[in-house]
Amino acid sequence: MTHRTRKSLAVLLLSSLLWTSLSSSSAQTATTVRIGFFPNLTHAPALVALDKGYYAAQMKGVKIETKDFVSGTTLSEAFAAGALDIGLIGPGPAINAAAKGMPIQIIAGVAEAGAVMIARKGSGIGTYKDLAGKKVAVPSLGNTQDISLRAILADAGLKPQSDGGSVTIVPLAPADVAAAFLSKQVDAALVPEPWAALLEAQSNKAVGDEKTVWRGGKYPSAVVIVNIKFAQANPELVKSFLKAHLQAIALLNKSPAAAQTSVSSALFKLTNQKLDPRVLQRALKRTTFTADVDIEAIKEYAQLNINAGYSRKSPDFDSLVDLSLLRSLTAPQSQVPIQKSPAPLILGRK
Amino acid sequence: MTTAPLSAVRRPRSMTFVWQIAGLIIIISLWWLVTDVLKIWPPYVFPSPKDVWEEFSYGLWGTGPQDGKLLSSVGSSLRRVALGYVIAVGLGGVVGLLMSLWRPLRETLGAYLQGLQSVPSIAFVPFAILFLGLNERAVMFVVIIEGFIPVALAVSGAVLNVPPAWRTAGRTLGANNFGLVTRVLLPAALPNIVTGLRTAWSFAWRALIGAELLTANPGLGRLLEVGRNTSNMALVIATIIIVGVIGALFDLLIRTLESRIRRDYGLEAGA
């Protein structure tokens, strides 16, 4: 117990030291907000907020710097280095970072589901059980899809090769999966949208739908994290960020067509890729956008993460997830506790 | 090859050893001082010696899902680099010899190899993956390329540096082409060839870790990748230490061989 207190004290001391040394001028009130996200559909609220200028409109008087990252690994490294204040990231890297003592906190959800297992055309994979002896790609080891894949394999009675099983898990950037499929390097891939829909458009087949990946699709695939010190020093700013975030989610859920245009143009600016509207539509349909965070799913995640051997202990969930700011914004209007929103707002027609 | 025991290498070994141990103790103390005592950096940026030691112990005798794999990871990396190195040395030896004997080859391929040597091994990985697949062969390819170039250049250079008088002497004593190569040129070039073998080893070892890091085959590179992806800096540092120690041990081994050969050739004081 004393050891733990000492450790957390040390972490607090250190992080404050790091914080003051890194941004001595902005310790009180920040003049710049640095936001990180990925150019994926599970991060669509950030794409919409950027395209529509929601961040700038809500966070007046501060400079907004946005950076896009290719994976949770690089984003969490940026957090560790003190180069980001707010980030959209998969729960896997967020949990790992928190378990290692990084001063981050989950303050809102972004998206649920939004990832599908795609089998290469001609791979003969029809169900998860057929993955025996195959090579399956995930964006990176220890990321959200890797953890989901390990849960899928366990359910199907299979094991990864590194644990003495027959399934080889290959870390591969989603952008490279199409080429790997063509040269038959990998047989299947568990990838976030829009990559899954893109691969499907190239006549590869989805194994199950987004609901069969894990927990009936009711699991967070991206969450909003803040640097705890930043949040404590700038509560109003974080609140403004959340307002913009909620505004973007509302647009995604209420005006899919308008949101789609926004997402498309933001993606084009970031990746120089023009997505086929039908692909984008299908990808968005498989992703649920909600600012709420299912804490039970986060806890289950942490356990899966431990089962996979990526972590040895769970983080302190009480300090990791703090939705009080979010509640202060959402509760008065909706009157119903947002945590159990009865009908998840799914974009598009089912 | 001479087979004298290692103890035959005479150096003021005992003092060197004492200094090396002292240096190690000082480094670890400083490390402990800045991490555990002064706490200059948070542990997720720069973990303490204790955290890193824990990762070692997990890797050696831990019972978790990813634990106890340190030795097998070291084993797979060593197996890969050994095979790659042997192929690289064989291939490099033959090509280097041909280059030294045949001027057109030397002036074309030799020049290209000089250029290729400046390309970092990581640059070959994307090509290797597309060409050979996301598998062991891609890693081997990179290791062989990186090891092959210095061997070929060293062999070619070493044979060219054999004094012309020795060739004449060999011919005069009745050596045919094959005999000239095996009995005169290669033995005469051996000290410089061994120096090339040492360079090739460090190139191959670095190439291996880089390629493993990108392809995530079981091995030390994969440990690095897992450490990075799970914010486990202690695992990253533990792996870096293992990579460094193995690299240094093999370097020492080849260097011992090298200095013995140089002594046999009268190029180095024997003491």
Coordinates of C-alpha atoms in Angstrom, one line a residue:
Chain A
M1 CA 0.0 0.0 0.0
T2 CA 2.7 2.4 1.0
H3 CA 4.7 1.4 -2.0
R4 CA 1.7 2.2 -4.2
T5 CA 1.1 5.6 -2.7
R6 CA 4.8 6.4 -3.0
K7 CA 4.7 5.3 -6.6
S8 CA 1.7 7.4 -7.4
L9 CA 3.1 10.3 -5.5
A10 CA 6.3 9.9 -7.5
V11 CA 4.3 9.8 -10.8
L12 CA 2.4 12.9 -9.8
L13 CA 5.6 14.7 -8.8
L14 CA 7.3 13.6 -12.0
S15 CA 4.5 14.4 -14.3
S16 CA 4.2 17.8 -12.8
L17 CA 7.9 18.3 -13.1
L18 CA 7.7 17.2 -16.7
W19 CA 4.7 19.4 -17.3
T20 CA 6.2 22.5 -15.8
S21 CA 9.4 22.0 -17.6
L22 CA 7.7 21.4 -20.9
S23 CA 5.2 24.2 -20.9
S24 CA 6.0 26.5 -18.0
S25 CA 4.1 29.3 -19.6
S26 CA 0.9 27.3 -20.2
A27 CA 0.8 25.6 -16.8
Q28 CA -2.0 28.0 -15.7
T29 CA -4.0 28.5 -18.9
A30 CA -2.9 27.0 -22.2
T31 CA -2.4 29.2 -25.2
T32 CA -2.1 26.2 -27.5
V33 CA -4.1 23.0 -27.6
R34 CA -2.4 20.0 -29.3
I35 CA -4.9 17.4 -30.6
G36 CA -3.9 14.0 -32.0
F37 CA -6.1 11.5 -34.0
F38 CA -5.9 9.0 -36.8
P39 CA -7.3 9.4 -40.3
N40 CA -9.6 6.4 -39.7
L41 CA -13.4 6.3 -39.6
T42 CA -13.4 5.4 -35.9
H43 CA -12.0 8.9 -35.5
A44 CA -14.7 10.5 -37.7
P45 CA -15.8 13.0 -35.0
A46 CA -12.3 14.6 -35.1
L47 CA -12.5 14.6 -38.9
V48 CA -15.9 16.3 -38.9
A49 CA -14.9 18.8 -36.2
L50 CA -11.9 19.8 -38.1
D51 CA -13.7 20.1 -41.4
K52 CA -16.5 22.0 -39.9
G53 CA -14.3 24.2 -37.8
Y54 CA -16.0 23.1 -34.6
Y55 CA -12.8 23.0 -32.6
A56 CA -11.9 26.6 -33.6
A57 CA -15.4 27.8 -32.9
Q58 CA -15.6 26.3 -29.4
M59 CA -12.0 26.9 -28.2
K60 CA -11.7 30.6 -29.0
G61 CA -8.5 32.4 -28.0
V62 CA -6.2 29.4 -28.2
K63 CA -4.1 28.1 -31.0
I64 CA -5.3 24.7 -32.1
E65 CA -2.6 22.3 -33.4
T66 CA -3.8 19.0 -34.8
K67 CA -1.6 16.1 -35.7
D68 CA -2.6 12.8 -37.4
F69 CA -0.9 9.6 -36.4
V70 CA -0.8 6.1 -38.0
S71 CA -1.2 4.1 -34.9
G72 CA -2.0 4.2 -31.2
T73 CA 1.7 3.4 -30.6
T74 CA 3.0 6.6 -32.1
L75 CA 0.2 8.7 -30.6
S76 CA 0.9 7.4 -27.2
E77 CA 4.6 8.0 -27.6
A78 CA 3.7 11.6 -28.4
F79 CA 1.7 11.7 -25.2
A80 CA 4.6 10.3 -23.2
A81 CA 6.9 12.9 -24.7
G82 CA 4.5 15.6 -23.7
A83 CA 3.8 16.7 -27.2
L84 CA 0.0 16.2 -27.1
D85 CA -2.8 17.5 -24.8
I86 CA -5.8 15.7 -26.1
G87 CA -6.0 12.6 -28.3
L88 CA -8.4 10.2 -29.9
I89 CA -7.0 6.7 -29.5
G90 CA -8.0 3.1 -29.2
P91 CA -8.7 1.8 -25.7
G92 CA -5.9 -0.7 -25.9
P93 CA -3.0 1.7 -26.1
A94 CA -4.8 4.0 -23.6
I95 CA -5.0 1.2 -21.0
N96 CA -1.4 0.2 -21.6
A97 CA -0.2 3.7 -21.3
A98 CA -2.2 4.3 -18.1
A99 CA -1.0 1.0 -16.6
K100 CA 2.6 2.2 -17.1
G101 CA 1.8 5.4 -15.2
M102 CA 1.4 7.8 -18.0
P103 CA -0.8 10.7 -16.7
I104 CA -3.7 10.2 -19.1
Q105 CA -7.4 10.0 -18.5
I106 CA -10.3 8.9 -20.7
I107 CA -12.9 11.7 -20.7
A108 CA -15.3 10.6 -23.5
G109 CA -16.0 8.0 -26.1
V110 CA -15.6 8.4 -29.8
A111 CA -16.8 5.3 -31.6
E112 CA -17.9 1.8 -31.0
A113 CA -17.2 -1.2 -33.3
G114 CA -16.0 -0.1 -36.7
A115 CA -13.7 -3.0 -37.4
V116 CA -14.3 -6.1 -39.3
M117 CA -12.4 -9.3 -40.1
I118 CA -11.9 -9.5 -43.9
A119 CA -10.8 -12.7 -45.5
R120 CA -8.7 -12.7 -48.6
K121 CA -10.6 -13.8 -51.8
G122 CA -9.7 -17.5 -52.3
S123 CA -8.4 -18.0 -48.8
G124 CA -11.2 -20.4 -48.0
I125 CA -12.0 -18.6 -44.7
G126 CA -15.7 -18.5 -44.0
T127 CA -15.9 -18.5 -40.2
Y128 CA -13.5 -17.6 -37.4
K129 CA -12.8 -21.3 -37.0
D130 CA -11.3 -21.4 -40.5
L131 CA -8.5 -19.1 -39.3
A132 CA -6.6 -22.2 -38.0
G133 CA -3.2 -22.3 -39.7
K134 CA -3.7 -18.9 -41.4
K135 CA -1.9 -15.6 -41.3
V136 CA -4.0 -12.7 -39.9
A137 CA -3.0 -9.1 -40.1
V138 CA -3.8 -6.5 -37.4
P139 CA -2.6 -2.8 -37.5
S140 CA -0.1 -3.3 -34.8
L141 CA 0.8 -5.7 -31.9
G142 CA -1.1 -4.8 -28.7
N143 CA -3.5 -2.4 -30.5
T144 CA -7.3 -2.6 -30.2
Q145 CA -7.8 -5.0 -33.1
D146 CA -5.0 -7.2 -31.9
I147 CA -6.7 -7.6 -28.6
S148 CA -10.0 -8.2 -30.3
L149 CA -8.4 -10.8 -32.5
R150 CA -7.0 -12.7 -29.6
A151 CA -10.5 -12.7 -28.0
I152 CA -12.0 -14.0 -31.3
L153 CA -9.4 -16.7 -31.5
A154 CA -10.0 -17.8 -27.9
D155 CA -13.7 -18.0 -28.6
A156 CA -13.1 -20.1 -31.7
G157 CA -10.8 -22.4 -29.7
L158 CA -7.7 -21.2 -31.5
K159 CA -4.3 -19.9 -30.4
P160 CA -1.8 -17.5 -31.8
Q161 CA 1.4 -19.1 -33.0
S162 CA 3.5 -17.2 -30.5
D163 CA 1.5 -19.0 -27.8
G164 CA 2.0 -22.4 -29.4
G165 CA -1.1 -22.2 -31.6
S166 CA -1.5 -22.2 -35.4
V167 CA -2.6 -18.7 -36.2
T168 CA 0.1 -16.3 -37.1
I169 CA -0.6 -12.7 -36.2
V170 CA 1.1 -10.2 -38.4
P171 CA 1.3 -6.5 -37.6
L172 CA 0.7 -4.7 -40.9
A173 CA -0.4 -1.2 -41.6
P174 CA -4.0 -1.3 -42.9
A175 CA -3.0 0.6 -46.0
D176 CA -0.6 -2.3 -46.9
V177 CA -3.2 -5.1 -46.5
A178 CA -4.5 -4.8 -50.0
A179 CA -1.0 -5.4 -51.4
A180 CA -0.4 -8.3 -49.0
F181 CA -3.7 -9.9 -50.1
L182 CA -2.8 -9.6 -53.7
S183 CA 0.6 -11.4 -53.2
K184 CA -1.1 -13.8 -50.7
Q185 CA 1.1 -12.8 -47.9
V186 CA -1.7 -12.8 -45.4
D187 CA -5.1 -14.7 -45.4
A188 CA -7.2 -12.3 -43.4
A189 CA -7.1 -9.0 -41.7
L190 CA -8.9 -7.4 -38.7
V191 CA -8.9 -3.8 -39.8
P192 CA -10.7 -0.6 -38.7
E193 CA -12.9 1.2 -41.2
P194 CA -12.7 2.5 -43.9
W195 CA -10.0 -0.2 -44.7
A196 CA -12.4 -3.1 -44.2
A197 CA -15.0 -1.6 -46.6
L198 CA -12.2 -0.8 -49.1
L199 CA -10.9 -4.4 -49.0
E200 CA -14.5 -5.7 -49.4
A201 CA -14.9 -3.4 -52.5
Q202 CA -11.9 -5.3 -53.9
S203 CA -14.1 -8.5 -53.6
N204 CA -12.6 -9.8 -50.4
K205 CA -15.2 -11.1 -48.0
A206 CA -16.1 -10.1 -44.5
V207 CA -16.0 -12.9 -41.9
G208 CA -19.1 -12.1 -39.8
D209 CA -20.1 -8.5 -39.3
E210 CA -18.9 -5.8 -36.8
K211 CA -21.1 -7.3 -34.1
T212 CA -19.3 -10.7 -34.2
V213 CA -16.0 -9.1 -33.4
W214 CA -16.6 -8.7 -29.7
R215 CA -19.4 -8.0 -27.2
G216 CA -22.0 -7.7 -30.0
G217 CA -20.3 -4.6 -31.3
K218 CA -20.8 -2.8 -28.0
Y219 CA -17.2 -2.0 -27.3
P220 CA -15.3 1.3 -27.7
S221 CA -12.9 1.4 -30.6
A222 CA -11.7 4.9 -29.9
V223 CA -11.9 7.1 -26.9
V224 CA -10.8 10.7 -26.0
I225 CA -7.8 11.0 -23.7
V226 CA -6.4 14.0 -22.1
N227 CA -3.1 14.8 -20.3
I228 CA -4.3 14.9 -16.7
K229 CA -2.2 18.0 -15.8
F230 CA -3.5 19.8 -18.9
A231 CA -7.1 18.9 -18.0
Q232 CA -6.6 20.1 -14.4
A233 CA -5.1 23.4 -15.5
N234 CA -7.6 24.0 -18.3
P235 CA -11.0 22.5 -17.4
E236 CA -12.9 25.1 -19.4
L237 CA -10.8 24.4 -22.5
V238 CA -11.4 20.7 -22.2
K239 CA -15.1 21.4 -21.8
S240 CA -15.0 23.4 -25.0
F241 CA -13.2 20.6 -26.8
L242 CA -16.0 18.2 -25.6
K243 CA -18.6 20.6 -26.9
A244 CA -17.1 20.5 -30.3
H245 CA -16.7 16.7 -30.0
L246 CA -20.4 16.3 -29.1
Q247 CA -21.4 18.6 -32.0
A248 CA -19.5 16.5 -34.4
I249 CA -21.0 13.2 -33.1
A250 CA -24.5 14.8 -33.3
L251 CA -23.9 15.7 -36.9
L252 CA -22.6 12.2 -37.7
N253 CA -25.7 10.7 -36.1
K254 CA -28.3 13.2 -37.3
S255 CA -27.2 14.3 -40.7
P256 CA -25.2 11.3 -42.2
A257 CA -25.0 12.8 -45.6
A258 CA -23.5 16.1 -44.5
A259 CA -21.2 14.3 -42.1
Q260 CA -20.1 12.0 -44.9
T261 CA -19.1 14.9 -47.1
S262 CA -17.1 16.3 -44.2
V263 CA -15.4 13.1 -43.4
S264 CA -14.6 12.6 -47.1
S265 CA -13.0 16.0 -47.5
A266 CA -11.0 15.8 -44.3
L267 CA -9.7 12.3 -45.3
F268 CA -8.8 13.7 -48.7
K269 CA -6.8 16.5 -47.1
L270 CA -5.0 14.2 -44.7
T271 CA -4.3 11.1 -46.9
N272 CA -4.8 12.4 -50.4
Q273 CA -7.2 9.5 -51.0
K274 CA -10.7 10.0 -52.4
L275 CA -13.0 7.3 -50.9
D276 CA -15.8 5.9 -53.0
P277 CA -19.0 7.3 -51.4
R278 CA -20.4 3.8 -51.3
V279 CA -17.4 2.5 -49.5
L280 CA -17.5 5.4 -47.1
Q281 CA -21.2 4.8 -46.5
R282 CA -20.8 1.1 -45.8
A283 CA -17.8 1.8 -43.5
L284 CA -19.7 4.5 -41.5
K285 CA -22.7 2.1 -41.2
R286 CA -20.5 -0.3 -39.3
T287 CA -19.3 2.3 -36.9
T288 CA -21.4 3.6 -34.0
F289 CA -20.6 7.1 -32.8
T290 CA -21.1 7.9 -29.2
A291 CA -19.4 10.1 -26.6
D292 CA -20.3 7.6 -23.9
V293 CA -17.8 5.1 -22.6
D294 CA -18.9 1.6 -21.6
I295 CA -16.7 1.2 -18.5
E296 CA -17.4 -2.6 -18.3
A297 CA -16.0 -3.0 -21.8
I298 CA -12.9 -1.0 -20.8
K299 CA -12.5 -3.3 -17.8
E300 CA -12.9 -6.4 -20.0
Y301 CA -10.4 -4.9 -22.4
A302 CA -7.8 -4.6 -19.7
Q303 CA -8.4 -8.2 -18.8
L304 CA -8.0 -9.3 -22.4
N305 CA -4.9 -7.3 -22.5
I306 CA -3.5 -9.1 -19.5
N307 CA -4.6 -12.4 -21.0
A308 CA -2.6 -11.6 -24.1
G309 CA 0.4 -10.9 -21.9
Y310 CA 0.7 -7.2 -23.0
S311 CA 0.2 -5.9 -19.5
R312 CA 0.7 -7.4 -16.0
K313 CA -1.8 -5.3 -14.1
S314 CA -5.0 -3.4 -14.7
P315 CA -4.9 0.4 -14.4
D316 CA -6.9 2.1 -11.7
F317 CA -10.2 2.5 -13.6
D318 CA -11.6 5.1 -11.2
S319 CA -8.8 7.5 -12.1
L320 CA -8.5 6.3 -15.7
V321 CA -12.1 7.0 -16.8
D322 CA -13.6 10.3 -15.7
L323 CA -16.8 11.2 -17.5
S324 CA -17.8 14.1 -15.1
L325 CA -17.0 16.8 -17.6
L326 CA -19.0 15.0 -20.3
R327 CA -21.9 14.4 -17.9
S328 CA -21.9 18.1 -17.1
L329 CA -22.5 18.8 -20.8
T330 CA -24.9 16.1 -21.7
A331 CA -27.0 15.3 -18.7
P332 CA -29.1 18.5 -18.4
Q333 CA -30.2 18.4 -22.0
S334 CA -31.0 14.7 -22.5
Q335 CA -32.3 14.1 -19.0
V336 CA -31.6 10.4 -19.4
P337 CA -28.2 9.1 -18.1
I338 CA -26.2 8.9 -21.2
Q339 CA -24.4 5.8 -20.0
K340 CA -27.3 3.5 -20.9
S341 CA -28.4 5.2 -24.1
P342 CA -31.2 2.8 -25.2
A343 CA -30.7 2.9 -28.9
P344 CA -27.1 3.3 -30.0
L345 CA -27.2 6.0 -32.7
I346 CA -26.1 4.1 -35.8
L347 CA -25.4 6.1 -38.9
G348 CA -27.2 5.3 -42.1
R349 CA -29.9 2.8 -42.7
K350 CA -29.6 -0.7 -41.5
Chain B
M1 CA 43.2 -22.3 -38.3
T2 CA 45.2 -22.4 -35.1
T3 CA 43.4 -23.9 -32.1
A4 CA 45.2 -22.4 -29.2
P5 CA 43.0 -21.9 -26.1
L6 CA 41.5 -18.5 -25.5
S7 CA 43.9 -17.9 -22.6
A8 CA 46.7 -17.8 -25.2
V9 CA 45.5 -14.3 -26.0
R10 CA 47.9 -12.4 -23.8
R11 CA 46.8 -9.0 -22.6
P12 CA 46.9 -7.4 -19.2
R13 CA 43.5 -9.0 -19.0
S14 CA 42.9 -8.9 -15.3
M15 CA 43.2 -5.1 -15.1
T16 CA 41.0 -4.6 -18.1
F17 CA 38.3 -6.8 -16.5
V18 CA 38.4 -4.8 -13.3
W19 CA 38.0 -1.6 -15.1
Q20 CA 35.1 -3.0 -17.2
I21 CA 33.3 -4.2 -14.1
A22 CA 33.9 -0.8 -12.4
G23 CA 32.6 1.0 -15.4
L24 CA 29.5 -1.2 -15.4
I25 CA 28.8 -0.5 -11.7
I26 CA 29.2 3.2 -12.3
I27 CA 26.8 3.2 -15.2
I28 CA 24.2 1.3 -13.3
S29 CA 24.6 3.5 -10.3
L30 CA 24.2 6.6 -12.4
W31 CA 21.2 5.1 -14.1
W32 CA 19.7 4.3 -10.7
L33 CA 20.5 7.8 -9.5
V34 CA 18.7 9.6 -12.3
T35 CA 15.7 7.2 -12.3
D36 CA 15.0 6.0 -8.8
V37 CA 16.5 8.7 -6.7
L38 CA 16.4 12.0 -8.6
K39 CA 13.4 10.8 -10.8
I40 CA 14.3 13.2 -13.6
W41 CA 12.2 11.3 -16.1
P42 CA 9.0 9.4 -15.5
P43 CA 9.3 5.6 -15.6
Y44 CA 7.3 5.3 -18.9
V45 CA 10.0 7.4 -20.6
F46 CA 13.1 6.1 -18.8
P47 CA 12.6 3.1 -16.5
S48 CA 14.9 2.3 -13.6
P49 CA 17.4 -0.6 -13.5
K50 CA 15.0 -2.5 -11.3
D51 CA 12.1 -2.3 -13.9
V52 CA 14.5 -3.5 -16.6
W53 CA 15.8 -6.3 -14.4
E54 CA 12.1 -7.3 -13.8
E55 CA 11.6 -7.6 -17.6
F56 CA 14.7 -9.8 -17.8
S57 CA 13.3 -12.1 -15.1
Y58 CA 9.9 -12.2 -16.7
G59 CA 11.5 -13.1 -20.0
L60 CA 13.6 -15.8 -18.3
W61 CA 11.3 -17.5 -15.8
G62 CA 8.0 -15.6 -15.9
T63 CA 4.8 -17.6 -16.3
G64 CA 2.6 -15.0 -18.1
P65 CA 1.3 -15.4 -21.6
Q66 CA 4.2 -13.5 -23.2
D67 CA 6.7 -14.5 -20.5
G68 CA 9.6 -17.0 -20.5
K69 CA 10.3 -16.3 -24.2
L70 CA 13.5 -14.5 -23.9
L71 CA 15.7 -17.5 -24.5
S72 CA 13.6 -18.7 -27.4
S73 CA 13.6 -15.2 -28.9
V74 CA 17.4 -15.0 -28.6
G75 CA 17.5 -18.5 -30.1
S76 CA 15.5 -17.6 -33.2
S77 CA 17.4 -14.4 -33.8
L78 CA 20.7 -16.2 -33.4
R79 CA 19.6 -19.1 -35.7
R80 CA 18.6 -16.6 -38.3
V81 CA 21.7 -14.5 -38.2
A82 CA 24.0 -17.6 -38.1
L83 CA 22.4 -19.0 -41.3
G84 CA 22.3 -15.6 -42.9
Y85 CA 25.9 -14.8 -42.0
V86 CA 27.2 -18.2 -43.2
I87 CA 25.5 -17.7 -46.6
A88 CA 26.7 -14.1 -46.8
V89 CA 30.3 -15.1 -46.1
G90 CA 30.2 -17.9 -48.6
L91 CA 28.6 -15.8 -51.3
G92 CA 30.7 -12.7 -50.5
G93 CA 33.8 -14.8 -50.5
V94 CA 33.2 -16.2 -54.0
V95 CA 32.0 -12.9 -55.4
G96 CA 34.9 -11.0 -53.8
L97 CA 37.4 -13.4 -55.1
L98 CA 36.0 -13.2 -58.6
M99 CA 36.1 -9.4 -58.4
S100 CA 39.7 -9.4 -57.4
L101 CA 40.6 -11.8 -60.3
W102 CA 38.6 -10.1 -63.0
R103 CA 38.9 -6.4 -63.6
P104 CA 35.6 -5.8 -65.4
L105 CA 33.6 -7.3 -62.6
R106 CA 35.6 -5.3 -60.1
E107 CA 34.9 -2.1 -61.8
T108 CA 31.2 -2.7 -62.3
L109 CA 29.8 -4.8 -59.5
G110 CA 32.5 -3.6 -57.1
A111 CA 31.5 0.0 -57.6
Y112 CA 27.8 -0.8 -57.2
L113 CA 28.5 -2.7 -54.0
Q114 CA 30.4 0.3 -52.6
G115 CA 27.3 2.4 -53.3
L116 CA 24.9 -0.2 -51.9
Q117 CA 26.9 -0.5 -48.7
S118 CA 25.8 3.0 -47.8
V119 CA 22.1 2.1 -48.0
P120 CA 20.8 1.3 -44.5
S121 CA 19.5 -2.2 -44.2
I122 CA 16.0 -1.0 -43.2
A123 CA 15.7 0.4 -46.7
F124 CA 15.7 -3.2 -48.1
V125 CA 12.9 -4.4 -45.9
P126 CA 9.9 -3.1 -47.9
F127 CA 11.3 -4.7 -51.1
A128 CA 12.1 -7.9 -49.3
I129 CA 8.6 -8.2 -47.9
L130 CA 6.9 -7.6 -51.3
F131 CA 9.4 -9.8 -53.1
L132 CA 9.7 -12.7 -50.7
G133 CA 6.7 -12.3 -48.4
L134 CA 6.2 -11.5 -44.7
N135 CA 8.3 -14.3 -43.5
E136 CA 11.7 -15.6 -42.4
R137 CA 13.0 -15.4 -46.0
A138 CA 12.5 -11.6 -46.1
V139 CA 14.5 -11.2 -42.9
M140 CA 17.2 -13.6 -44.2
F141 CA 17.4 -11.6 -47.5
V142 CA 18.1 -8.4 -45.7
V143 CA 20.7 -10.1 -43.4
I144 CA 22.4 -11.8 -46.3
I145 CA 22.6 -8.5 -48.4
E146 CA 24.0 -6.6 -45.5
G147 CA 26.6 -9.3 -44.6
F148 CA 27.5 -10.1 -48.2
I149 CA 28.6 -6.6 -49.3
P150 CA 31.4 -6.1 -46.7
V151 CA 32.7 -9.6 -47.2
A152 CA 32.8 -9.3 -51.0
L153 CA 34.6 -5.9 -50.8
A154 CA 37.0 -7.1 -48.1
V155 CA 37.9 -10.3 -49.9
S156 CA 38.4 -8.4 -53.2
G157 CA 40.5 -5.7 -51.6
A158 CA 42.5 -8.1 -49.5
V159 CA 43.4 -10.3 -52.5
L160 CA 44.3 -7.2 -54.6
N161 CA 46.6 -6.1 -51.8
V162 CA 48.8 -9.2 -52.0
P163 CA 52.2 -8.1 -53.2
P164 CA 52.7 -8.9 -56.9
A165 CA 56.0 -10.5 -56.1
W166 CA 54.2 -13.3 -54.2
R167 CA 52.1 -14.2 -57.3
T168 CA 55.3 -14.3 -59.3
A169 CA 56.9 -16.5 -56.7
G170 CA 53.9 -18.8 -56.7
R171 CA 54.0 -19.1 -60.4
T172 CA 57.7 -19.7 -60.4
L173 CA 57.2 -22.5 -57.9
G174 CA 54.8 -24.1 -60.3
A175 CA 51.4 -23.2 -59.0
N176 CA 48.5 -23.4 -61.5
N177 CA 45.6 -20.9 -61.3
F178 CA 43.7 -22.9 -58.6
G179 CA 46.8 -23.4 -56.6
L180 CA 47.8 -19.8 -56.8
V181 CA 44.4 -18.8 -55.4
T182 CA 44.2 -21.5 -52.6
R183 CA 47.8 -21.7 -51.6
V184 CA 49.0 -18.1 -52.1
L185 CA 46.4 -15.4 -52.6
L186 CA 43.8 -16.4 -50.0
P187 CA 46.2 -17.3 -47.2
A188 CA 48.1 -14.1 -47.8
A189 CA 44.8 -12.1 -47.8
L190 CA 43.5 -13.8 -44.7
P191 CA 44.2 -11.1 -42.1
N192 CA 42.3 -8.5 -44.1
I193 CA 39.5 -10.9 -44.9
V194 CA 38.9 -11.6 -41.2
T195 CA 38.6 -7.8 -40.6
G196 CA 35.9 -7.8 -43.3
L197 CA 34.2 -10.8 -41.6
R198 CA 34.0 -8.7 -38.4
T199 CA 32.4 -5.8 -40.2
A200 CA 30.0 -8.1 -41.9
W201 CA 29.0 -9.6 -38.6
S202 CA 28.0 -6.3 -37.1
F203 CA 26.2 -5.3 -40.3
A204 CA 24.3 -8.6 -40.4
W205 CA 23.3 -8.4 -36.7
R206 CA 22.1 -4.8 -37.0
A207 CA 20.2 -5.7 -40.2
L208 CA 18.6 -8.7 -38.5
I209 CA 17.2 -6.7 -35.6
G210 CA 15.9 -4.0 -37.9
A211 CA 14.2 -6.5 -40.2
E212 CA 12.7 -8.4 -37.3
L213 CA 11.4 -5.1 -35.9
L214 CA 9.5 -4.5 -39.1
T215 CA 8.3 -8.0 -39.9
A216 CA 7.6 -9.0 -36.3
N217 CA 8.9 -12.6 -36.7
P218 CA 9.6 -14.2 -33.4
G219 CA 12.9 -12.9 -32.2
L220 CA 14.5 -9.9 -30.5
G221 CA 13.1 -7.4 -33.0
R222 CA 9.6 -8.6 -32.1
L223 CA 10.3 -8.1 -28.4
L224 CA 11.3 -4.5 -29.2
E225 CA 8.1 -4.0 -31.2
V226 CA 5.9 -5.5 -28.4
G227 CA 7.6 -3.3 -25.9
R228 CA 7.1 -0.2 -28.0
N229 CA 3.4 -1.0 -28.8
T230 CA 2.5 -1.7 -25.2
S231 CA 4.3 1.4 -23.7
N232 CA 6.7 -1.0 -22.0
M233 CA 9.9 1.0 -22.1
A234 CA 11.6 -1.4 -19.7
L235 CA 11.1 -4.3 -22.2
V236 CA 12.6 -2.1 -24.9
I237 CA 15.7 -1.3 -22.9
A238 CA 16.1 -4.9 -21.7
T239 CA 16.0 -6.0 -25.4
I240 CA 18.5 -3.3 -26.4
I241 CA 20.8 -4.5 -23.7
I242 CA 20.5 -8.1 -25.0
V243 CA 21.1 -7.1 -28.6
G244 CA 24.1 -5.1 -27.5
V245 CA 25.6 -7.8 -25.4
I246 CA 25.2 -10.5 -28.0
G247 CA 26.6 -8.2 -30.7
A248 CA 29.6 -7.4 -28.5
L249 CA 30.3 -11.0 -27.5
F250 CA 30.4 -12.1 -31.1
D251 CA 32.5 -9.2 -32.0
L252 CA 34.9 -10.1 -29.3
L253 CA 35.0 -13.7 -30.6
I254 CA 35.9 -12.7 -34.1
R255 CA 38.3 -10.1 -32.9
T256 CA 40.1 -12.7 -30.9
L257 CA 40.4 -14.8 -34.0
E258 CA 41.4 -11.8 -36.0
S259 CA 44.2 -10.8 -33.6
R260 CA 45.5 -14.4 -33.4
I261 CA 45.7 -14.6 -37.2
R262 CA 47.4 -11.2 -37.4
R263 CA 49.9 -12.4 -34.8
D264 CA 50.5 -15.6 -36.7
Y265 CA 51.2 -13.4 -39.7
G266 CA 53.5 -11.2 -37.8
L267 CA 51.3 -8.2 -38.2
E268 CA 50.7 -7.7 -34.5
A269 CA 53.0 -8.0 -31.5
G270 CA 52.5 -11.3 -29.7
A271 CA 53.8 -10.3 -26.3

